[in-house]
XYZ file of C-alpha atoms in Angstrom:
95
model
C 0.561 23.397 51.353
C -0.687 21.111 53.986
C -2.175 22.347 57.208
C 0.588 20.679 59.335
C 3.290 22.404 57.291
C 1.644 25.832 57.612
C 1.040 25.181 61.410
C 4.615 23.986 61.990
C 5.976 27.271 60.050
C 3.711 29.628 62.204
C 5.047 27.874 65.337
C 8.509 28.289 64.457
C 8.014 32.083 63.492
C 6.674 32.435 67.033
C 9.242 30.630 68.719
C 12.242 31.910 66.522
C 11.660 35.786 66.901
C 14.041 37.579 64.562
C 15.179 34.639 62.367
C 14.316 33.734 58.823
C 12.107 30.756 58.740
C 12.025 28.476 55.559
C 10.511 25.045 55.121
C 12.876 22.486 53.809
C 12.885 18.889 52.512
C 16.293 18.296 54.178
C 18.146 18.961 50.841
C 17.004 22.404 49.729
C 14.695 25.143 51.034
C 11.176 25.725 49.758
C 8.389 28.056 49.797
C 7.196 30.247 51.300
C 9.946 31.787 53.483
C 9.503 33.922 56.252
C 11.537 37.285 56.670
C 11.596 39.203 59.912
C 11.423 43.021 59.944
C 15.358 43.326 59.918
C 15.528 41.912 56.285
C 13.002 44.421 54.798
C 15.391 46.947 53.435
C 17.794 44.268 52.095
C 14.879 42.581 50.450
C 13.582 45.785 48.830
C 17.231 46.868 47.783
C 18.160 44.382 45.066
C 16.696 43.045 41.995
C 13.171 41.675 42.378
C 13.982 38.392 40.672
C 17.003 37.932 43.239
C 15.879 39.670 46.424
C 14.919 36.730 48.570
C 17.558 34.389 47.484
C 20.088 37.045 48.057
C 19.235 37.607 51.585
C 18.942 33.882 52.283
C 22.437 33.442 50.805
C 23.736 36.209 52.822
C 22.519 35.045 56.197
C 22.615 31.272 56.324
C 23.478 31.536 60.033
C 20.105 33.142 60.578
C 17.855 30.723 58.877
C 15.763 28.304 60.821
C 14.636 25.294 58.562
C 11.225 23.616 59.380
C 11.599 19.923 58.047
C 8.707 18.758 56.171
C 8.016 15.986 53.381
C 5.268 18.256 52.023
C 5.836 18.471 48.101
C 3.988 21.838 47.851
C 6.916 23.594 49.427
C 8.669 23.166 46.035
C 5.985 25.001 44.227
C 6.530 28.453 43.128
C 3.708 30.453 42.597
C 5.020 33.864 41.524
C 3.118 34.367 38.277
C -0.475 34.164 37.650
C 0.049 31.030 35.141
C 1.773 28.940 37.915
C -0.864 29.949 40.415
C -3.598 28.842 37.907
C -1.572 25.591 37.320
C -1.579 25.048 41.165
C -5.167 25.681 41.532
C -6.043 23.296 38.828
C -4.085 20.615 40.228
C -5.583 21.221 43.613
C -9.027 21.173 42.226
C -8.356 17.938 40.450
C -7.047 16.414 43.537
C -10.170 17.395 45.501
C -8.375 19.612 48.096
């Protein structure tokens, strides 16, 4: 993820207290999404493979989208294999 994307996400989290903050390319949300404290129990109560998505779908009015063209927001790094693949790609790109 680009430093500018991370900076924008952190700035929005600070300014939008109590809201879910998610990066977006304008058409779909990306990773990572930030969830405030009120979402904790709801995140933990459902199946692990549906928790975050379920919370996002249940509270569209409580989401602030941070628009970015950063392609890394579309990368899902939920498994060791996906993380290793991303690390390899970053190493090849010189980042």
